[in-house]
Amino acid sequence: MSASGHTPRSRFSYWLPLVPVAIVFAIAAGWRMSLPGLYMDAVDPDYLVVRILNSSGYEVPAWILPGNYLGERFPILTSLYHSTLQLWLSLPGFLLFGTSLVGLRTIHALFGFAIIWSMYAVLNDREISHAWAAAACAALAVDPAFVYSFRTQNQLSTVPVLWIFLSVLQIDRAMLGPQDSCARHLRLSGFFFGLAVVGYFTFLFFLPAVVGALFTWHQRDNSVSRPGVLRLSTHWVTGLCCGLSFYIVGYVLLAVSQGGLGGLFTYISAMQSRLGAFASQLTLMERVGFAWHQIVAVFSNSWNSALMFGDFTPVPAAPLKLAILLILPVALWVVSEYRNIASRLLRLLLALQLSFFTISLIFGSRLGGHHYVCLLPLSYAALIVGLDCMIRDPTAVPASRSLWMASSVVVLASLIAINVAGDRQMTAKLGETHGVGLYSDAINHFAEDLLQSKRDHFLILPDWGLYMPIAFLTGANIQISTDEDISAAKHFLCHKRNVSVALISGDRAARFSGWQQRLAWKAPIVEDYRQFHGKVVFQVGTFVADSASCVQ
């Protein structure tokens, strides 16, 4: 029975298997949530919530498209390629938890569980047993490549996979459900796909697979002619346009701010040249190799390890995990096609991954591992659907189906064991290091110090990496500038406000000396902010206010 047709009793049986999955994921996601430190991209665009919650607070330097920061408080598009949809969906959580690091990671973990649920919903809608679907979800719930994505910048390009699963769910219901509900499900599918693209532009890479599904998934009696399919596709496109409304509104606001369509296209052209989105010089084969390397790094968790600890350390038995998630689903599809038992859902899940991989080649080395994390949940779903095809093969003898069931249990158990070992590996390294560099908890300690003893300081953060996490963790209660504005700093010093300058890169001593010379002020009091094992991550130099030192 599909999830859409639940009775009260079936609803209970539907949700019950998810309870242990939720508990397992809560344990994995909740372990020492304040570690590692809050990286800048891991809180973009969530840092902008501080102005929504604290209207009387200081203005926050905002990376926002022109015209998209309504009232200097309400953001729409932060860039040409992603929006603030996730921030707005998180707003109830921020109202409840505030702008604390644990609160932020709790909210991000809830998005993670929403992805797990959406995968479960898709699997159950195809009559895969609740327990079998929950087992696949449990394997994903303990995968460190998935769990720790929500403590890094990966979260921004992972969350929209929720909408992809829901889009697939609605396509499935449109094509296999009653005729009178087909149009509604197609509009919902398009709407959810639009939300995914609004979440991050790379989700547009899935479009060819979805378009292919729309033109090949006919009703069960195969009576839909090509004109009928085109009419049905119109419903999907209608939903898509609604889902893309964030982009539509944002680009209209950008056009208005640039004086019209001409200004809009000039701005987009200039930004694309600056970003170099298509500037990769790799050959086609090099692009294939690069994309594959990124996928391997993500699936083996060496990508998260590199971000948080500065080393590419894969999970134990990584080759086996890669074989299970990347090779086995394709092999199962080949066998099921040969036996004429392939599931439409399996075809679509694999087509989605192929579509994403193929279009990503256009951008070459301009993409990173975080762009490929969205493929991880899709691989889990494809694996379980492929195994289910073999277990339920109507042409197989009972002994063969029993063998496939036993083999499937071994595969899932192996995957869970690898993931648990990977989790233990990550928790051990996290406990030992607390994160390194800009992932260290030095940033957390700096925010605490600001709130405790430096609330009235004028804070200058000229280097990339500090201002977003500090703005978020201090809740717009600290006046922050990212510009090296000497006149503003001198003004505050002469009006009894200390000025603190935080420096990350370069010869920090020489840079502080340069600040002192330009301010014509006494030397700053310099504090070191170190990662757990003592290495200095950044320094904060505080110039002490002294009106007597001001030249009148």
XYZ file of C-alpha atoms in Angstrom:
552
model
C 0.000 0.000 0.000
C 1.384 3.433 -0.848
C 1.894 6.059 1.807
C -0.918 8.063 0.305
C -3.455 5.373 1.175
C -2.713 4.801 4.843
C -5.353 3.767 7.363
C -4.662 4.656 11.032
C -3.264 1.168 11.600
C -1.144 1.250 8.449
C 0.123 4.716 9.360
C 1.434 3.266 12.615
C 3.154 0.426 10.769
C 4.504 2.983 8.284
C 6.131 5.220 10.894
C 7.198 2.608 13.455
C 10.256 1.322 11.519
C 11.501 4.905 11.232
C 11.700 5.295 15.023
C 14.909 3.267 15.456
C 16.319 4.971 12.357
C 15.607 8.366 13.935
C 17.254 7.282 17.187
C 20.338 6.004 15.385
C 20.623 9.174 13.313
C 20.127 11.365 16.402
C 23.011 9.587 18.130
C 25.285 9.879 15.093
C 24.373 13.501 14.360
C 24.235 14.616 17.989
C 27.637 13.465 19.196
C 29.515 16.604 20.393
C 27.580 18.900 18.098
C 29.735 21.899 18.949
C 32.647 20.287 17.083
C 34.245 21.045 14.740
C 34.257 24.830 14.707
C 31.800 26.749 12.573
C 33.253 27.135 9.098
C 32.229 30.175 7.074
C 30.508 28.382 4.185
C 28.776 26.041 6.653
C 26.669 28.956 7.918
C 25.947 30.619 4.582
C 23.198 31.861 4.188
C 22.002 31.023 7.732
C 24.085 33.851 9.213
C 21.610 36.317 7.704
C 18.943 35.166 10.172
C 20.512 37.335 12.878
C 19.053 40.482 11.330
C 15.628 38.873 10.994
C 15.628 37.869 14.653
C 17.391 40.948 16.013
C 15.980 43.979 14.247
C 17.651 46.336 16.726
C 21.052 44.705 16.298
C 23.932 45.947 14.215
C 23.820 45.637 10.448
C 25.678 42.594 9.176
C 27.904 42.674 6.078
C 25.799 40.631 3.686
C 26.739 38.741 0.552
C 23.492 39.363 -1.295
C 22.607 40.066 -4.906
C 21.795 43.739 -5.503
C 18.154 44.486 -4.756
C 17.667 41.188 -2.901
C 18.114 42.400 0.686
C 14.679 43.786 1.454
C 14.737 46.368 4.215
C 18.325 45.320 4.991
C 16.781 42.368 6.851
C 15.008 39.959 4.506
C 17.214 38.188 1.903
C 16.022 36.511 -1.309
C 18.977 35.466 -3.493
C 22.483 35.460 -2.078
C 24.026 34.747 -5.472
C 23.130 33.882 -9.035
C 23.130 30.176 -8.225
C 21.368 29.666 -4.897
C 18.742 31.270 -2.701
C 17.853 31.653 0.961
C 15.075 29.048 0.860
C 16.808 26.880 3.455
C 17.161 29.854 5.798
C 13.438 30.599 5.624
C 12.545 26.967 6.208
C 14.899 27.013 9.202
C 13.378 30.155 10.703
C 11.058 28.333 13.170
C 14.091 26.414 14.410
C 16.099 29.589 14.894
C 13.184 31.146 16.762
C 13.270 28.118 19.063
C 17.025 27.560 19.426
C 18.445 31.013 18.749
C 21.717 31.518 16.910
C 23.787 29.002 18.815
C 26.085 26.475 17.190
C 24.212 23.528 18.688
C 20.930 25.054 17.515
C 22.268 25.467 13.977
C 23.486 21.896 13.818
C 20.255 20.589 15.274
C 18.362 22.346 12.482
C 20.740 20.999 9.848
C 20.389 17.502 11.312
C 16.607 17.800 11.037
C 17.058 18.478 7.327
C 19.210 15.356 7.222
C 16.444 13.280 8.757
C 13.950 14.824 6.325
C 16.111 13.441 3.498
C 16.088 10.017 5.159
C 12.301 10.155 5.480
C 11.855 11.233 1.850
C 13.931 8.269 0.700
C 11.839 5.998 2.918
C 8.649 7.460 1.414
C 9.824 6.784 -2.144
C 10.794 3.207 -1.319
C 7.533 2.472 0.487
C 5.461 3.914 -2.314
C 6.826 1.150 -4.551
C 5.639 -1.432 -2.011
C 9.102 -2.194 -0.691
C 8.487 -3.460 2.830
C 8.699 -0.959 5.678
C 11.417 -2.947 7.438
C 13.495 -3.347 4.265
C 13.226 0.362 3.433
C 14.058 1.287 7.032
C 17.170 -0.896 6.907
C 18.423 1.040 3.886
C 17.635 4.306 5.660
C 19.509 3.102 8.750
C 22.583 2.439 6.617
C 22.409 6.006 5.297
C 21.730 7.374 8.798
C 25.076 6.098 10.091
C 27.117 6.917 6.998
C 29.726 9.506 8.101
C 29.797 10.871 4.559
C 26.153 11.826 5.089
C 26.108 12.591 8.823
C 29.084 14.955 8.803
C 27.945 16.745 5.665
C 25.677 18.712 7.985
C 28.665 20.063 9.923
C 30.423 21.361 6.814
C 29.615 23.448 3.764
C 28.304 20.238 2.182
C 24.950 20.811 3.879
C 23.934 23.539 1.432
C 24.284 21.232 -1.578
C 22.904 18.174 0.245
C 19.588 19.418 1.656
C 17.884 19.906 -1.764
C 18.030 16.144 -2.411
C 14.973 16.098 -0.130
C 13.035 17.834 -2.911
C 14.432 15.476 -5.565
C 13.103 12.461 -3.671
C 9.711 14.137 -3.262
C 9.681 15.005 -6.965
C 10.396 11.364 -7.839
C 7.659 10.255 -5.437
C 5.101 12.466 -7.160
C 6.156 11.360 -10.653
C 5.710 7.774 -9.566
C 2.237 8.476 -8.201
C 1.282 10.416 -11.328
C 2.220 7.601 -13.670
C 0.927 4.693 -11.596
C -2.002 6.285 -9.782
C -5.575 7.127 -10.817
C -6.038 9.251 -13.930
C -7.936 11.981 -12.066
C -4.969 12.708 -9.755
C -2.271 12.548 -12.422
C -2.129 16.280 -13.159
C -1.943 17.193 -9.464
C 0.946 14.818 -8.828
C 2.818 16.112 -11.871
C 2.443 19.710 -10.716
C 3.728 18.716 -7.275
C 6.658 16.892 -8.860
C 7.598 19.959 -10.882
C 7.178 22.169 -7.830
C 9.515 20.039 -5.717
C 12.072 19.887 -8.511
C 11.961 23.678 -8.722
C 12.602 23.922 -4.975
C 15.659 21.689 -5.393
C 17.083 23.969 -8.086
C 16.330 27.011 -5.927
C 18.265 25.306 -3.134
C 21.353 24.978 -5.321
C 21.763 25.400 -9.068
C 23.573 22.077 -9.555
C 20.283 20.245 -8.989
C 19.354 21.409 -12.473
C 21.807 18.706 -13.604
C 19.074 16.156 -12.823
C 16.686 17.682 -15.374
C 17.487 15.423 -18.374
C 16.676 12.311 -16.338
C 13.371 13.748 -15.141
C 12.411 14.880 -18.650
C 13.227 11.395 -19.891
C 10.989 9.904 -17.208
C 8.134 12.210 -18.156
C 8.266 11.026 -21.765
C 8.708 7.312 -21.071
C 6.631 6.584 -17.964
C 3.195 5.968 -19.442
C 0.113 4.832 -17.639
C -0.138 1.146 -16.828
C -2.282 0.452 -19.869
C 0.188 2.297 -22.164
C -2.670 4.273 -23.691
C -1.093 7.707 -23.437
C -0.095 8.991 -26.850
C 2.680 11.517 -27.414
C 0.292 14.541 -27.429
C -1.132 13.295 -24.144
C 2.325 13.028 -22.656
C 3.087 16.572 -23.795
C -0.082 17.842 -22.153
C 0.824 16.055 -18.943
C 4.314 17.545 -19.122
C 2.710 20.986 -19.170
C 1.434 20.310 -15.668
C 4.974 19.441 -14.558
C 6.387 22.629 -16.074
C 3.652 24.669 -14.359
C 4.708 23.228 -11.026
C 8.356 23.815 -11.905
C 7.733 27.519 -12.494
C 6.023 27.790 -9.108
C 8.950 26.036 -7.456
C 11.387 28.416 -9.139
C 9.551 31.479 -7.813
C 12.460 32.379 -5.496
C 14.712 32.701 -8.537
C 12.076 34.538 -10.538
C 11.473 37.113 -7.802
C 15.184 37.447 -7.092
C 16.125 38.011 -10.708
C 13.324 40.560 -11.128
C 14.649 42.454 -8.097
C 18.160 42.243 -9.538
C 16.941 43.572 -12.894
C 15.197 46.494 -11.181
C 18.358 47.316 -9.232
C 20.408 47.259 -12.452
C 18.021 49.477 -14.364
C 16.351 46.867 -16.559
C 17.043 43.762 -18.609
C 20.134 45.241 -20.240
C 21.686 45.927 -16.863
C 20.682 42.457 -15.657
C 22.463 40.689 -18.524
C 25.509 42.922 -18.112
C 25.652 42.058 -14.414
C 25.264 38.319 -15.056
C 27.968 38.394 -17.736
C 30.363 40.245 -15.440
C 29.715 37.857 -12.555
C 30.184 34.773 -14.727
C 33.493 36.143 -15.980
C 34.578 36.829 -12.424
C 33.523 33.410 -11.127
C 35.002 31.567 -14.092
C 32.279 28.929 -13.990
C 33.275 27.612 -17.424
C 36.990 28.355 -17.162
C 38.189 24.791 -16.576
C 40.980 23.853 -19.000
C 40.673 20.088 -18.479
C 40.189 17.740 -21.414
C 37.077 15.569 -21.568
C 38.839 12.530 -20.107
C 40.422 14.677 -17.406
C 36.975 16.008 -16.532
C 35.629 12.464 -16.253
C 38.551 11.504 -14.038
C 38.163 14.603 -11.892
C 34.425 14.078 -11.368
C 34.956 10.404 -10.526
C 37.693 11.340 -8.039
C 35.311 13.771 -6.319
C 32.600 11.107 -6.064
C 35.054 8.576 -4.626
C 36.255 11.160 -2.091
C 32.683 11.910 -1.032
C 31.457 8.306 -0.805
C 34.589 7.158 1.043
C 34.243 10.100 3.475
C 37.774 11.273 2.720
C 36.205 14.544 1.546
C 34.745 15.300 4.984
C 38.003 14.214 6.590
C 39.949 16.619 4.387
C 37.649 19.505 5.269
C 37.594 18.939 9.018
C 41.048 17.488 9.673
C 43.160 18.418 6.668
C 43.736 14.836 5.493
C 42.037 12.590 2.950
C 41.383 9.588 5.198
C 38.721 7.174 3.888
C 36.501 4.974 6.020
C 37.755 1.447 6.761
C 37.058 -0.959 3.887
C 36.348 1.992 1.585
C 36.801 -0.059 -1.639
C 34.052 -2.445 -0.521
C 31.748 0.451 0.309
C 32.390 2.035 -3.088
C 31.676 -1.271 -4.816
C 28.394 -1.674 -2.933
C 27.138 1.848 -3.611
C 28.580 2.661 -7.034
C 28.988 -0.654 -8.864
C 26.424 -3.039 -7.385
C 23.309 -0.933 -8.235
C 24.402 -0.773 -11.879
C 25.098 -4.511 -11.936
C 21.674 -5.220 -10.430
C 20.065 -3.038 -13.082
C 21.866 -4.890 -15.888
C 20.757 -8.272 -14.530
C 17.188 -7.108 -13.937
C 16.968 -5.699 -17.465
C 18.227 -8.994 -18.838
C 15.524 -10.806 -16.859
C 12.923 -8.205 -17.860
C 12.137 -7.374 -14.215
C 13.775 -3.938 -13.985
C 11.881 -1.373 -11.950
C 11.083 2.002 -13.481
C 12.204 3.545 -10.212
C 15.598 1.839 -10.437
C 16.028 3.164 -13.964
C 15.179 6.682 -12.850
C 17.447 6.623 -9.784
C 20.391 5.522 -11.912
C 19.467 7.951 -14.695
C 19.442 10.809 -12.185
C 23.003 10.007 -11.155
C 24.182 9.605 -14.742
C 22.503 12.871 -15.722
C 24.177 14.751 -12.869
C 27.584 13.240 -13.594
C 27.370 14.008 -17.315
C 26.363 17.655 -16.966
C 28.902 18.236 -14.200
C 31.590 17.594 -16.825
C 30.723 20.954 -18.399
C 32.118 22.706 -15.326
C 35.154 20.466 -14.920
C 37.374 21.379 -11.993
C 35.141 24.342 -11.087
C 33.046 21.918 -9.017
C 34.165 20.352 -5.752
C 33.296 17.313 -3.705
C 30.464 19.088 -1.932
C 28.572 19.364 -5.210
C 28.466 15.554 -5.515
C 27.211 14.711 -2.008
C 23.637 14.732 -3.334
C 24.396 11.496 -5.205
C 24.976 9.587 -1.964
C 21.323 9.167 -0.849
C 20.321 8.352 -4.430
C 22.859 5.521 -4.477
C 21.407 4.048 -1.291
C 17.931 4.184 -2.803
C 19.109 2.603 -6.067
C 20.862 -0.164 -4.138
C 17.803 -1.200 -2.155
C 15.478 -0.990 -5.179
C 17.877 -3.121 -7.219
C 18.116 -5.733 -4.480
C 14.344 -5.730 -4.121
C 13.944 -6.407 -7.855
C 16.012 -9.556 -7.493
C 14.303 -10.707 -4.297
C 10.843 -10.318 -5.844
C 11.716 -11.755 -9.253
C 8.497 -13.594 -10.238
C 10.419 -15.835 -12.643
C 12.854 -17.101 -10.007
C 12.415 -20.265 -7.979
C 11.868 -19.799 -4.211
C 15.382 -21.014 -3.411
C 16.854 -18.331 -5.673
C 14.791 -15.591 -4.042
C 15.852 -16.830 -0.602
C 19.476 -16.690 -1.696
C 19.021 -13.121 -2.915
C 17.391 -12.194 0.392
C 20.281 -13.649 2.372
C 22.801 -11.937 0.092
C 20.973 -8.627 0.462
C 21.079 -8.900 4.244
C 24.830 -9.508 4.064
C 25.286 -6.505 1.749
C 23.333 -4.147 4.002
C 24.963 -5.505 7.151
C 28.401 -4.996 5.589
C 27.512 -1.459 4.589
C 26.230 -0.625 8.070
C 29.348 -2.142 9.664
C 31.623 -0.072 7.410
C 29.668 3.082 8.198
C 29.709 2.472 11.950
C 33.475 1.946 11.780
C 33.729 5.186 9.810
C 31.671 6.993 12.435
C 33.969 5.722 15.174
C 36.946 6.888 13.150
C 35.462 10.367 12.770
C 34.417 10.725 16.407
C 37.882 9.668 17.558
C 39.589 12.238 15.316
C 37.103 14.912 16.282
C 37.694 14.266 19.973
C 41.435 14.315 19.429
C 41.714 17.442 17.259
C 38.447 19.437 17.664
C 38.914 20.259 13.973
C 41.829 22.048 12.342
C 42.329 25.445 10.759
C 39.122 27.328 10.117
C 37.253 24.173 11.160
C 38.827 24.347 14.625
C 36.881 25.448 17.682
C 39.061 28.568 17.892
C 36.249 30.401 16.092
C 33.750 29.241 18.721
C 35.984 30.528 21.531
C 36.442 33.869 19.785
C 32.676 34.353 19.573
C 32.329 33.510 23.270
C 35.026 36.048 24.183
C 33.348 38.746 22.118
C 30.021 38.272 23.874
C 31.583 38.078 27.322
C 34.065 40.943 27.272
C 34.122 42.750 23.936
C 30.518 43.570 23.121
C 31.291 47.266 22.640
C 34.307 46.711 20.380
C 34.284 47.705 16.749
C 35.354 44.471 15.068
C 37.179 44.416 11.745
C 37.382 41.067 9.924
C 39.204 41.703 6.631
C 40.182 38.076 5.913
C 37.853 35.462 4.425
C 36.692 32.889 6.952
C 35.557 34.688 10.098
C 32.787 37.155 9.569
C 29.836 34.849 8.768
C 30.358 32.493 11.739
C 31.107 35.394 14.078
C 28.068 37.370 12.894
C 25.882 34.301 13.451
C 27.278 33.259 16.822
C 27.146 36.797 18.220
C 23.604 37.411 16.975
C 24.221 40.878 15.464
C 25.261 42.142 18.903
C 28.771 43.074 17.743
C 29.426 45.825 15.210
C 31.376 44.184 12.387
C 33.094 45.501 9.290
C 34.905 43.518 6.612
C 36.573 46.620 5.164
C 39.970 47.929 6.237
C 38.418 51.296 6.992
C 41.084 53.284 8.832
C 38.956 56.418 9.198
C 36.089 54.487 10.806
C 38.495 52.715 13.156
C 40.098 56.016 14.159
C 36.672 57.538 14.727
C 35.671 54.807 17.183
C 39.009 54.938 19.000
C 38.566 58.648 19.515
C 35.054 58.080 20.858
C 35.964 55.618 23.601
C 35.408 52.369 21.718
C 38.130 49.787 21.351
C 38.850 48.452 17.881
C 39.711 44.783 17.363
C 41.222 43.499 14.128
C 41.305 39.737 13.457
C 43.900 38.477 10.980
C 44.236 34.965 9.570
C 46.693 35.009 6.720
C 50.058 36.442 5.783
C 52.630 37.978 8.111
C 50.241 38.935 10.875
C 52.866 40.842 12.880
C 53.679 43.004 9.866
C 50.000 43.553 9.164
C 49.322 44.658 12.754
C 52.298 46.989 12.499
C 50.814 48.426 9.316
C 47.509 49.017 11.092
C 49.317 50.766 13.943
C 51.180 53.045 11.562
C 48.079 53.974 9.592
C 46.108 54.644 12.763
C 49.037 56.485 14.347
C 48.135 54.652 17.545
C 49.711 52.649 20.311
C 50.556 49.023 19.531
C 47.603 46.642 19.779
C 47.171 43.988 22.441
C 47.457 40.773 20.430
C 45.679 37.545 21.415
C 46.281 34.180 19.806
C 43.375 31.897 18.960
C 44.659 28.370 18.627
C 43.308 25.036 17.542
C 43.195 22.295 20.169
C 46.838 21.209 19.788
C 48.242 24.697 19.942
C 48.707 25.898 16.364
C 47.649 29.519 15.932
C 44.679 29.819 13.575
C 44.244 33.584 13.767
C 45.197 36.531 15.934
C 43.130 39.406 17.256
C 44.801 42.739 17.837
C 42.886 45.187 20.034
C 43.622 48.888 19.807
C 42.579 50.466 23.103
C 40.526 53.659 22.921
C 42.248 56.759 24.218
C 40.750 60.123 23.389
C 43.931 61.835 24.566
C 45.790 60.223 21.672
C 43.516 61.762 19.089
C 44.745 64.639 17.019
C 42.192 67.387 17.220
